[in-house]
Every structure is written in structure tokens, then in C-alpha cells.
C-alpha positions as CSV (number, residue, x, y, z in Angstrom):
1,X,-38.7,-43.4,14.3
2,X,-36.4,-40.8,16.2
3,X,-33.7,-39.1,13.4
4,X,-30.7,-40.5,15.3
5,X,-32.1,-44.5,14.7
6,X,-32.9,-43.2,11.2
7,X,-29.3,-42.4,11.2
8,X,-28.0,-45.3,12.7
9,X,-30.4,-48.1,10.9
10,X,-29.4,-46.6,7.5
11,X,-25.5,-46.5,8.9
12,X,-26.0,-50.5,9.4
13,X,-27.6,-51.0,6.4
14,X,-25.0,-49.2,4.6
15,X,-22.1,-50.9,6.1
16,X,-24.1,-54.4,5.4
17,X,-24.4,-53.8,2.2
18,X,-20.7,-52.5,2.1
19,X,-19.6,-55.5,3.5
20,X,-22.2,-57.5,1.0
21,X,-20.2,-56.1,-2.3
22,X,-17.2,-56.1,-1.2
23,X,-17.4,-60.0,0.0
24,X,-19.0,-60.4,-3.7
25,X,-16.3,-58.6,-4.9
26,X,-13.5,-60.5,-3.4
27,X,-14.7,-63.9,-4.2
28,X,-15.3,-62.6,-7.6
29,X,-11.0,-61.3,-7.8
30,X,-10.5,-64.5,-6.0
31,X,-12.2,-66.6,-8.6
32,X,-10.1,-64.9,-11.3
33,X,-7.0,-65.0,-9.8
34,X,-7.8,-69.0,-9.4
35,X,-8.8,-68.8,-13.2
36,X,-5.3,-66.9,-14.2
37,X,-3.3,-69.1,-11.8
38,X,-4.1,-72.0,-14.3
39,X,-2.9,-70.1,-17.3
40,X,1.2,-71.4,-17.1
41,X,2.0,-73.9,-19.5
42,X,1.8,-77.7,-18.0
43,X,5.5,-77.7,-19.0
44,X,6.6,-75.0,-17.0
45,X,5.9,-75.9,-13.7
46,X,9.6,-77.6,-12.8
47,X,12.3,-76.4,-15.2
48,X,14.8,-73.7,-15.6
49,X,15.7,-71.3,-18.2
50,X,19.1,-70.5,-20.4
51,X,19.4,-67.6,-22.6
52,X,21.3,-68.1,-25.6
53,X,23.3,-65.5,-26.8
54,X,24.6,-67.2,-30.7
55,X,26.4,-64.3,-31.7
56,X,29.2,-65.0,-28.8
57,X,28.2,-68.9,-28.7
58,X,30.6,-70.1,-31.3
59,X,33.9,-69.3,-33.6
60,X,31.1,-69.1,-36.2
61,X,28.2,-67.5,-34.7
62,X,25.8,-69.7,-36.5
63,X,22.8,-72.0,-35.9
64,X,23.9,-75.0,-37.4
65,X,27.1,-74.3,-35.4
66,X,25.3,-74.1,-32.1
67,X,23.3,-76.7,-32.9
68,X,26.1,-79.0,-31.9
69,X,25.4,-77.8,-28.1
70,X,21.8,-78.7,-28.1
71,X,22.7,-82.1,-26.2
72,X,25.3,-80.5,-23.7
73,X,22.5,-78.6,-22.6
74,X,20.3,-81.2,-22.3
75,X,22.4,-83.4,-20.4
76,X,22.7,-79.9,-17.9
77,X,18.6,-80.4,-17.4
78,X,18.1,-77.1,-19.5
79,X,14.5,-76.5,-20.0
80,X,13.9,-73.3,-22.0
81,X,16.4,-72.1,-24.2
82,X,15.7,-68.3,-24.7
83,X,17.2,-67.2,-27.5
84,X,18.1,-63.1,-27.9
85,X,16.8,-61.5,-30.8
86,X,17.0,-63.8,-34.4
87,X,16.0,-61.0,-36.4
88,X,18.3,-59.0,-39.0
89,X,19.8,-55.9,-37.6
90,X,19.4,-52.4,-38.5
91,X,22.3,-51.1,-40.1
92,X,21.4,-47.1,-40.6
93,X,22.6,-45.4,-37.3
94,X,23.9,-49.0,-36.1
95,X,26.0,-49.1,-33.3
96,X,29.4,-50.9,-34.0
97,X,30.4,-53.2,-36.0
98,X,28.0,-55.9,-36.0
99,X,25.1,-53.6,-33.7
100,X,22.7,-54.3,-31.1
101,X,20.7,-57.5,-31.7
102,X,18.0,-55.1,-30.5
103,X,17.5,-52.7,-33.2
104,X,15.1,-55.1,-35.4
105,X,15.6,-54.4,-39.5
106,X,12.7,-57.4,-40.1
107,X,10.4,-58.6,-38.1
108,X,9.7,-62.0,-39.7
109,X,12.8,-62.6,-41.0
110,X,16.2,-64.5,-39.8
111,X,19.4,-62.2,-39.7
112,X,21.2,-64.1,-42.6
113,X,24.6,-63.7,-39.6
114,X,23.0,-66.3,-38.0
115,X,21.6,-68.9,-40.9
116,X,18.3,-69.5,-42.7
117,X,15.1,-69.6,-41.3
118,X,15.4,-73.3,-42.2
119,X,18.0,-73.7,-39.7
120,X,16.5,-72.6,-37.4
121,X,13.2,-74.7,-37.8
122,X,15.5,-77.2,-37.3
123,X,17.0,-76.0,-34.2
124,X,13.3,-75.7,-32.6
125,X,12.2,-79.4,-33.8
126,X,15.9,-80.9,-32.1
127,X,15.1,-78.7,-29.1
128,X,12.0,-80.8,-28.8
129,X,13.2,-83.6,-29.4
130,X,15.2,-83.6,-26.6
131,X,12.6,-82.0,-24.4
132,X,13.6,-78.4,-24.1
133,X,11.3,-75.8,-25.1
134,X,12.6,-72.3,-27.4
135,X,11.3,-68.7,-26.6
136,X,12.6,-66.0,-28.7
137,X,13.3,-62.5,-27.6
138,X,10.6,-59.6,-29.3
139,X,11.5,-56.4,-29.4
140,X,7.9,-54.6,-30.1
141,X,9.0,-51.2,-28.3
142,X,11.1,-49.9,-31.1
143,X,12.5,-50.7,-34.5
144,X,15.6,-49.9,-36.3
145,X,15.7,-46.9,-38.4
146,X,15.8,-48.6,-41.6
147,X,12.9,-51.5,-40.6
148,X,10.6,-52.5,-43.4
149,X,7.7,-50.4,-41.9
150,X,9.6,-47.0,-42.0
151,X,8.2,-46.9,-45.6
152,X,5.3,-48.7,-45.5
153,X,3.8,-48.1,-42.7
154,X,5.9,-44.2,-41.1
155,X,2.3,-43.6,-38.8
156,X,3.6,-46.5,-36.6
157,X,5.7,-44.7,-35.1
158,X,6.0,-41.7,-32.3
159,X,7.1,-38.0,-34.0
160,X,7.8,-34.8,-32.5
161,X,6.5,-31.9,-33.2
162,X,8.3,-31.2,-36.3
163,X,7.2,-34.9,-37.8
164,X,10.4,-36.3,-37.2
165,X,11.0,-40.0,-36.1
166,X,12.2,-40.1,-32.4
167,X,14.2,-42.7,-30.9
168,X,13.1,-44.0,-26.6
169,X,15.6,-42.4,-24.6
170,X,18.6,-42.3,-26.0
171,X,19.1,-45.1,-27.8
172,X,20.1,-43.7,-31.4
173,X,19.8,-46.6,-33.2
174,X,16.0,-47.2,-32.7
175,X,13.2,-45.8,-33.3
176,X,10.4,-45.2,-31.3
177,X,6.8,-47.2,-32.1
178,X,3.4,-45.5,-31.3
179,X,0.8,-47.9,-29.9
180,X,-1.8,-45.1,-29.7
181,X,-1.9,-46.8,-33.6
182,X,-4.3,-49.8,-33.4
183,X,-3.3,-50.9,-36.6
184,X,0.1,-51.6,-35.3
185,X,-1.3,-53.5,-32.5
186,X,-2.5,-56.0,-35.7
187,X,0.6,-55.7,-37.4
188,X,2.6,-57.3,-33.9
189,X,0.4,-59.7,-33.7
190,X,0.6,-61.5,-37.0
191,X,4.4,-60.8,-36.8
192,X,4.7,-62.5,-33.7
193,X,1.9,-65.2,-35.5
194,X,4.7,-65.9,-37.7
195,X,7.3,-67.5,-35.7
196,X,4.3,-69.7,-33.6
197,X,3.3,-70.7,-37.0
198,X,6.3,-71.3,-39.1
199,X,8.5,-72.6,-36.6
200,X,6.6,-73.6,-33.6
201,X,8.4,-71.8,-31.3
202,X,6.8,-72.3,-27.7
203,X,6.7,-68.1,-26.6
204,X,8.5,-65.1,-26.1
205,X,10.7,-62.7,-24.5
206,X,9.6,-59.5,-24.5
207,X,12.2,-56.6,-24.5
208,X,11.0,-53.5,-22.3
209,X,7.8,-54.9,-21.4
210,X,6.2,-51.9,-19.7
211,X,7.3,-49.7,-22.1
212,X,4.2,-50.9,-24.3
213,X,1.0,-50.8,-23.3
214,X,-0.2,-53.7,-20.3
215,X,-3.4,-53.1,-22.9
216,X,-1.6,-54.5,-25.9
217,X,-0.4,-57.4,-24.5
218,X,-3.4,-58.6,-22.8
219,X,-5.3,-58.3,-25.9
220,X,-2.8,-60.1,-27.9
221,X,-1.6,-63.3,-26.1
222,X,-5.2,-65.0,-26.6
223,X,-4.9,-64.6,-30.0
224,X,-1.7,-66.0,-30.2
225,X,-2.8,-69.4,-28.3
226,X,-4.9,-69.9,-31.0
227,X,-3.0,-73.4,-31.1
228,X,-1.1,-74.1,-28.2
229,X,-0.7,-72.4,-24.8
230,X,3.0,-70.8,-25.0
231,X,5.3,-68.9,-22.3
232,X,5.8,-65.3,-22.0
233,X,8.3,-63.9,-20.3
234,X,8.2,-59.8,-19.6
235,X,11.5,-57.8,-19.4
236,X,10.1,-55.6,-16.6
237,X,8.9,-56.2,-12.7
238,X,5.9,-55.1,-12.7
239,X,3.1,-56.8,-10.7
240,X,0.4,-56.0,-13.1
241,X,2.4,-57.6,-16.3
242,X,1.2,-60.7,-14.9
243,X,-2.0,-60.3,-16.1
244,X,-0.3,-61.3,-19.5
245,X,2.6,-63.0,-18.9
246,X,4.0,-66.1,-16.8
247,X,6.7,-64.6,-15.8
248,X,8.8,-61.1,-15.0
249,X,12.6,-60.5,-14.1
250,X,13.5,-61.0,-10.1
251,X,15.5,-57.6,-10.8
252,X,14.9,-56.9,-7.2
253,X,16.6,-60.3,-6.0
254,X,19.5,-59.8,-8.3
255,X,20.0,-56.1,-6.9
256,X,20.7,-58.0,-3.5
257,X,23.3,-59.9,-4.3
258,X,25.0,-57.1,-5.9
259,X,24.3,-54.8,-2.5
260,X,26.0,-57.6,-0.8
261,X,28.9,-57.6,-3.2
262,X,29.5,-54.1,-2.1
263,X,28.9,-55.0,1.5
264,X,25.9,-52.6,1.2
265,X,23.2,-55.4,2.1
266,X,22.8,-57.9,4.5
267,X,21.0,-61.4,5.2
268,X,17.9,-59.2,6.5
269,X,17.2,-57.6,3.5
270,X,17.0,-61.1,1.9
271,X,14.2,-61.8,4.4
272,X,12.6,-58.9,3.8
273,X,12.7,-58.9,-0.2
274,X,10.9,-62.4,-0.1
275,X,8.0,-60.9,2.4
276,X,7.8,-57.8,-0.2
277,X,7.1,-60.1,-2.7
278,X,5.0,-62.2,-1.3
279,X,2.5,-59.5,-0.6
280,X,3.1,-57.9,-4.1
281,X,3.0,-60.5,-6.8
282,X,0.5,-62.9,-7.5
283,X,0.7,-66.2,-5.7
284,X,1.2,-68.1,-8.6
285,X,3.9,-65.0,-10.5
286,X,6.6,-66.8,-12.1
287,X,10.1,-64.4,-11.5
288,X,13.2,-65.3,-13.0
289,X,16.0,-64.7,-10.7
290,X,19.7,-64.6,-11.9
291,X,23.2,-63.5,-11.2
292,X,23.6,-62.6,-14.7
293,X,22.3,-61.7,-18.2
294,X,23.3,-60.3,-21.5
295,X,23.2,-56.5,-20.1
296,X,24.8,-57.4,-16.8
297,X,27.6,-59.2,-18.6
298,X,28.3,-56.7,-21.0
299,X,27.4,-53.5,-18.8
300,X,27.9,-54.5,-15.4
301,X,30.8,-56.7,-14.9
302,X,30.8,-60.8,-14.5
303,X,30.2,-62.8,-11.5
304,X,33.5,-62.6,-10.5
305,X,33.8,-59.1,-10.6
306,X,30.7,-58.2,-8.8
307,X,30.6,-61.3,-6.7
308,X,34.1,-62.8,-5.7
309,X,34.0,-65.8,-4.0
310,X,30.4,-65.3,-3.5
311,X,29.3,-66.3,-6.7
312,X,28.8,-70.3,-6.2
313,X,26.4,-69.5,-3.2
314,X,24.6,-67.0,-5.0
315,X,24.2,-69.8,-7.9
316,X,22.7,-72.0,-5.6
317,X,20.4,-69.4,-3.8
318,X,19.2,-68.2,-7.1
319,X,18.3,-71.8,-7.9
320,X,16.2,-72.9,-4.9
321,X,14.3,-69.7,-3.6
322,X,10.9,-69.0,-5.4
323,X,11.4,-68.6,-9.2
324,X,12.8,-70.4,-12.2
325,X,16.7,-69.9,-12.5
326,X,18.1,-68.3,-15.4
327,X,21.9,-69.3,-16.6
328,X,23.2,-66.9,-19.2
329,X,25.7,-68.0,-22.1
330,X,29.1,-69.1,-20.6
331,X,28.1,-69.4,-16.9
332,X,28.7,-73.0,-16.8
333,X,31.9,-72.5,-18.2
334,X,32.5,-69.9,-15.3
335,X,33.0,-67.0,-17.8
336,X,35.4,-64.7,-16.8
337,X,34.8,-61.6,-19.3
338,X,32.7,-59.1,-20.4
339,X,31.3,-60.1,-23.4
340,X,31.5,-57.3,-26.8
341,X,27.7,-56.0,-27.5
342,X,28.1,-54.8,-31.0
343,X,31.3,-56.9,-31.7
344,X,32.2,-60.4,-32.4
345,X,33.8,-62.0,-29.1
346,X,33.5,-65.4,-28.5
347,X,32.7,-67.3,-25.6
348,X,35.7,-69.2,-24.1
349,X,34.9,-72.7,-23.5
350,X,36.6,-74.5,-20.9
351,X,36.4,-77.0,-18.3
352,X,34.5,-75.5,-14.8
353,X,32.9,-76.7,-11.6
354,X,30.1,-74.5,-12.6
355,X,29.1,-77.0,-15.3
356,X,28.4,-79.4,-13.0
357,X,26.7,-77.3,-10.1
358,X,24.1,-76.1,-12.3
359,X,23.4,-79.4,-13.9
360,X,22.9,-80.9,-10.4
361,X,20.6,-78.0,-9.4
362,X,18.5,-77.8,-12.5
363,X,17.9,-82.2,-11.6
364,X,16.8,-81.2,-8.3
365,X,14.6,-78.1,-9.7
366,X,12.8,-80.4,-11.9
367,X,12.3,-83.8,-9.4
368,X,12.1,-81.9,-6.4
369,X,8.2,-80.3,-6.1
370,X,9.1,-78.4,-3.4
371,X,11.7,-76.3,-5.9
372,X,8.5,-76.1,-8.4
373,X,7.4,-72.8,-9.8
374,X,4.7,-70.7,-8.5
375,X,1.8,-72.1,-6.6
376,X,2.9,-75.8,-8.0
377,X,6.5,-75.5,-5.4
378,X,6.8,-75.0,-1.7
379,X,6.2,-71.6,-0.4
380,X,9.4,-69.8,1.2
381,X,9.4,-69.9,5.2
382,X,11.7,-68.2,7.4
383,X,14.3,-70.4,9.8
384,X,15.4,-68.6,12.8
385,X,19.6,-69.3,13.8
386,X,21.2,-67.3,15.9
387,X,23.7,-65.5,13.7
388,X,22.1,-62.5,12.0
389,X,24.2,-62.9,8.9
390,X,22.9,-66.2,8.4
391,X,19.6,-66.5,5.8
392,X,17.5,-69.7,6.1
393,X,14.5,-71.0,5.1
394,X,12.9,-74.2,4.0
395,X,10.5,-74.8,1.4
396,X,8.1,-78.2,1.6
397,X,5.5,-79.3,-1.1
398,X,4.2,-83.3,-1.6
399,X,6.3,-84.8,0.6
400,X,9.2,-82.8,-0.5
401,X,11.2,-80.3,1.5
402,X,14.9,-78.8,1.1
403,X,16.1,-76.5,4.0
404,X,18.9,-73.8,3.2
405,X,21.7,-71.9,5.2
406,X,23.5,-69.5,3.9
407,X,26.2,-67.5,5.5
408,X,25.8,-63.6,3.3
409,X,28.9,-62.5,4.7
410,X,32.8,-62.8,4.3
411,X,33.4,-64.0,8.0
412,X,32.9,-68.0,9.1
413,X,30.2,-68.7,11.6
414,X,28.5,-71.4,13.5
415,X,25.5,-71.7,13.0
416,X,22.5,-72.6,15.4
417,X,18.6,-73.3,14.7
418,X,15.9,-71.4,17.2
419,X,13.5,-73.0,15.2
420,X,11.9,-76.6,15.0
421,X,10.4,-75.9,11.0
422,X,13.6,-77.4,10.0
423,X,13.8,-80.4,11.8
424,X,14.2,-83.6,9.9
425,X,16.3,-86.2,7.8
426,X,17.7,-85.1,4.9
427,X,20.4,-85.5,2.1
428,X,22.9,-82.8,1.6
429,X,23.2,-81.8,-1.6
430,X,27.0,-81.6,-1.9
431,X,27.7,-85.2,-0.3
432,X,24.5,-86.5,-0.9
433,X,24.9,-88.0,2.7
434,X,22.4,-88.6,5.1
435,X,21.8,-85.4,7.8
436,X,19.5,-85.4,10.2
437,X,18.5,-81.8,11.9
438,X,17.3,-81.6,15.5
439,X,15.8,-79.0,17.4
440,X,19.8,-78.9,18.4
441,X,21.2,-78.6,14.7
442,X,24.1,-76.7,14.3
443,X,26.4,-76.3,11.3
444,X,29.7,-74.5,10.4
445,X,29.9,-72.5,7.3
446,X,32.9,-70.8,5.9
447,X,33.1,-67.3,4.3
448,X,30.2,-66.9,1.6
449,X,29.4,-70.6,2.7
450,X,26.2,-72.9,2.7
451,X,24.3,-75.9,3.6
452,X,21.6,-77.3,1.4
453,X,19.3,-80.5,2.3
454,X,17.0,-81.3,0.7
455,X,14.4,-85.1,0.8
């Protein structure tokens, strides 16, 4: 055989068998991707999320005084009430008065601010009695400087090269853990046991996820659904935390709506942020999107101050695009301050629209399957209008469908559909009155306005 058909016969061969693996390959990432999109909790599939911050929640700051909300919040179609850390606080190098719920004195115990660990066993067995589920927030970054395991266990933790105990940037109130240490990894775990077991908690939120090893927390979630399959929510955006967890913040989404609030972004850049993380995440990645949070309340400013009279349409986007909508402590109630970190400042209560909105939104998250989370909702298709500060889309699943305009910008427009995805009869969600869209639909939408149908 000449050289040259030597060449090119083991050339073919070699891209066949290229071709061969890689096929094998695929199918096998395929397969496990299939297995890991069947890892969410049943439960998890249609509800929303509300983070509890108890500190600011009451006059009192206590379980049993919160505990008198439980029903409010169920009656607002509240799914998973998230609560920041439960924990006793560090009080060497604490910051203010009362200090950050995130320097952790005790891992399995309850900060005595709040009540007994009795009360709040009983906070988790009404929670599910009404049907909501409880994740607490774990901090397993850092400690404070006085935690339990500064003296019995100091090789958890990261030194410098004089020996001394470091804190993670510059956070001076905790200190830095080491999870080059597999014996801390062990440690974690039957800490974070503790809370499954004694108070049957249904997961976690976990502070500055991808500041500890991806490593760790694939190796320990197995072990702690021992019993029951639990949530696990990752304080980071990662794509590859999703190897461990359900679901990871929509930073990215929530950085829009603040670009807009400085007139820095427009309704392209919502298009494009949806395509980004389409191609990105795993088709069945949970993210949380939100307008707000404890550190954006506290650090950035409220809704009002970074959204104006955007803020009701950026509830409602945040609700119905792909994800599972997080309302933070005092939204309902259209909170109007920046809440104290490291001081006692409570929450003022009072009548708002807001209320209201989000109860009718988390109804049609949980009874609408095309508003369903990951792979179990519609996926997020583009509508073409003719106004470029218009974004659309619709999302359909079983039979169900809702179909979104919103106006991202100041100015009023009218609104025209170059697209036929759209067409249909719906209800709009405001005055749940019939609408039926043609190929000819058009709609006026005032400054920061919308229109959302859904069937």
C-alpha cells in the first residue's frame, strides 16, 4: 500500500474512532446529566422562596414571636422559608452591637437571641404543617474567633506563616477554615447532620459557596440524604456548583435590573442574559432571581432606591422568567429602609399593594406548569415587537403558556408583535379578563409598564 493511503487509511481510522469515543462519551455526559436532572426534591418543582430575616422580623426578635406569621405567609403561597443563620454569634472581634449573624460561635446550637432549639423544632413541624418547607443558612467558610473549635480543634483552620489565625478578606470578625483538613470535612458534616436529625429541617443555604471546595460539597450531600432528599441552595453562580446543589443565585439577572436602574442597560441585554444562560447552566439549574436580599437591603439600598417606579415590574419579571423567586423580609410590606446589620431595627409592618402582588404571583408559580422550575416549566422564548425597549417572551409547558411584555424603559410605547409564537387566548393577569392576541396584537404600556397573560 503506497505511504500516502497508509496515511490517509490510518487518518480515517483515526477520526472514526475519534468520532466513536466521543459519541460514547456524550451519551455517557448525557446519561448523567439525565441522572442529575432527577436529583431536585419532588417538592420543589413549583414554589417560591422567602428568606427570613428574625432578628428585624419582630419588636422581639424571637421564634415564638415570628411564629405568629407562619400563616400570613402561607396564605401569600410561600413555599421555602429560608431562614439566615440560627446559630449563636461570635462575640470576640464582633462587629456592633448585636454582630453579623454570619460569624458562627456554635455550630449545633440556637443563638439563645432567638429562643430554644425547642422553638424552633416547633417552628419547622408548623411550617409543615401548613405545607412550606425550612432551609437554614450554613456558614462552613469561616467561623467566629471565639467558636467552640478554636480550642479543640485550632488545625481547622488556615494560618500564616507566623501560625496565626487569618480571617477571608477582610472580614475581621471571622476566621478563616482550612479544608485541605479532611477531618474538618467530617466535622461539617455531622454538624450539618444535626439540624436534619434533630429538627428535620428540609436543606440548606450555603454562605460563599465557592469559597469551599466543589469537592467538599459533592462528597457530603449524599451523606446527608441519608433520610430524605433535601434542597441546597449555593450562595455563588457558578455553573459547576450544580453538581451539588439545586440551585445558585441569578446574581447576573439581578445586576440587570440594577443597570437599568441607572439607565446603563437595556431590554437587549435581558435577551441576551437569558441566551447566556441557557448555554451555560444545566437545563434543569435551579437560579434564584430577586430584586433584593439581606446584603442588598442593608448594603445596596431598597427597591425604591435603586428601582423607582420600576420596582412592581421588576417583581413580576423576577417571578415568571426561568427560576424560583425569592421575596426577602419586608418586601410585601413594600419596605422602604435599609435594614441595621449588626443592630436591632425592626421591620415596619404596614398595609401594601406588594402583599398582594406577590401572593397572586406565587398562585400562578405553583398552578401554572409553564412558570415551573427547571426542566419541569416552560423554556424562555423570544417575542419579536417592534419597539426595541420592549422585552417579550412566552413560556408554554402542558397545556400551559403565559406571554410577557415589558416596557424597560421610562418612556410609554405602543407596542406591536412581528411574531405569531404569541398568538392565542389568554387571561391577563391584572384583570383576569379574557385577551385574545393575533398576529395583529398590539398593546399600550406606560413608563416601566407591562402586560402578563397567561392560560
Amino acid at each position: 500500500m503506497p505511504h500516502q493511503l497508509k496515511r490517509a487509511g490510518f487518518f480515517a481510522f483515526s477520526v472514526f474512532t475519534l468520532l466513536f469515543f466521543h459519541s460514547i462519551l456524550f451519551s455517557t455526559i448525557s446519561a448523567q446529566n439525565d441522572k442529575k436532572q432527577k436529583e431536585h426534591p419532588v417538592w420543589s418543582k413549583n414554589i417560591s422562596i422567602y428568606e427570613v430575616n428574625l432578628r428585624q422580623y419582630t419588636k422581639e426578635g424571637t421564634l415564638k414571636a415570628f411564629a405568629s406569621h407562619l400563616p400570613k405567609l402561607k396564605k401569600m403561597n410561600v413555599g421555602i422559608l429560608w431562614f439566615m443563620p440560627i446559630n449563636p454569634i461570635g462575640e470576640l472581634n464582633r462587629k456592633g452591637t448585636l454582630g453579623s449573624y454570619y460569624s458562627v460561635k456554635d455550630y449545633t446550637a440556637l443563638n439563645p437571641e432567638f429562643g430554644t432549639l425547642a422553638d424552633f423544632e416547633a417552628i419547622v413541624k408548623q411550617a409543615h404543617k401548613l405545607g412550606m418547607y425550612v432551609i437554614i443558612d450554613w456558614v462552613a467558610n469561616h467561623t467566629s474567633w471565639d467558636n467552640v473549635w478554636m480550642k479543640s480543634h485550632p488545625e481547622f483552620y488556615t494560618k500564616d506563616k507566623e501560625g496565626k489565625f487569618v480571617s477571608p478578606f477582610d472580614w475581621s470578625d471571622v476566621a478563616d477554615l482550612n479544608y485541605d483538613n479532611k477531618e474538618l470535612w467530617n466535622a461539617m458534616r455531622d454538624a450539618m447532620k444535626f439540624w436534619l436529625d434533630e429538627c428535620n429541617i428540609d436543606g440548606f443555604r450555603c454562605d460563599v459557596a465557592s469559597m469551599v471546595p466543589l469537592e467538599f460539597w459533592t462528597w457530603v450531600r449524599p451523606q446527608l440524604e441519608a433520610k430524605k432528599k433535601i434542597f441546597m441552595l449555593a450562595e455563588a453562580t457558578e455553573p459547576e456548583l450544580h453538581e451539588a446543589f439545586d440551585m445558585t443565585y441569578g446574581w447576573q439577572l439581578k445586576d440587570l435590573f440594577v443597570g437599568v436602574g441607572k439607565k446603563e442597560k437595556n431590554a437587549s441585554d435581558f435577551y441576551n442574559h437569558f441566551e447566556k444562560e441557557k448555554a451555560e447552566y444545566p437545563k434543569d439549574a435551579y437560579r434564584m432571581t430577586f430584586t433584593s436580599n439581606h446584603d442588598e437591603n442593608s448594603w445596596n439600598g431598597t427597591d425604591k432606591e435603586r428601582f423607582g417606579d420600576a420596582r412592581q415590574m421588576f417583581a413580576i419579571l423576577s417571578n415568571i422568567v426561568p427560576g424560583m423567586p425569592l421575596v426577602y423580609s419586608g418586601q410585601e410590606a413594600d419596605l422602604d429602609k435599609r435594614l441595621l446589620f449588626f443592630e436591632k431595627d425592626p421591620i415596619e409592618w404596614k398595609q401594601s399593594e406588594m402583599r398582594n402582588l406577590y401572593t397572586q404571583l406565587f398562585d400562578l408559580k405553583k398552578n401554572n406548569k409553564a412558570l415551573w422550575n427547571g426542566e419541569s416549566g416552560g423554556e424562555f422564548r423570544k417575542v419579536v415587537t417592534n419597539k426595541e425597549s420592549v422585552f417579550s417572551f412566552v413560556r408554554e409547558n402542558a397545556g400551559k403558556k403565559i406571554f410577557a411584555l415589558f416596557n424597560i424603559s421610562g418612556v410609554p410605547v405602543e407596542v406591536q408583535l412581528k411574531d405569531e409564537i404569541a398568538v392565542g387566548v389568554y387571561k391577563d393577569f391584572i384583570s383576569d379578563k379574557k385577551s385574545v392576541v393575533d398576529k395583529n396584537y398590539s398593546a399600550k404600556l406606560g413608563a416601566w409598564g407591562y402586560k402578563l397573560l397567561y392560560k
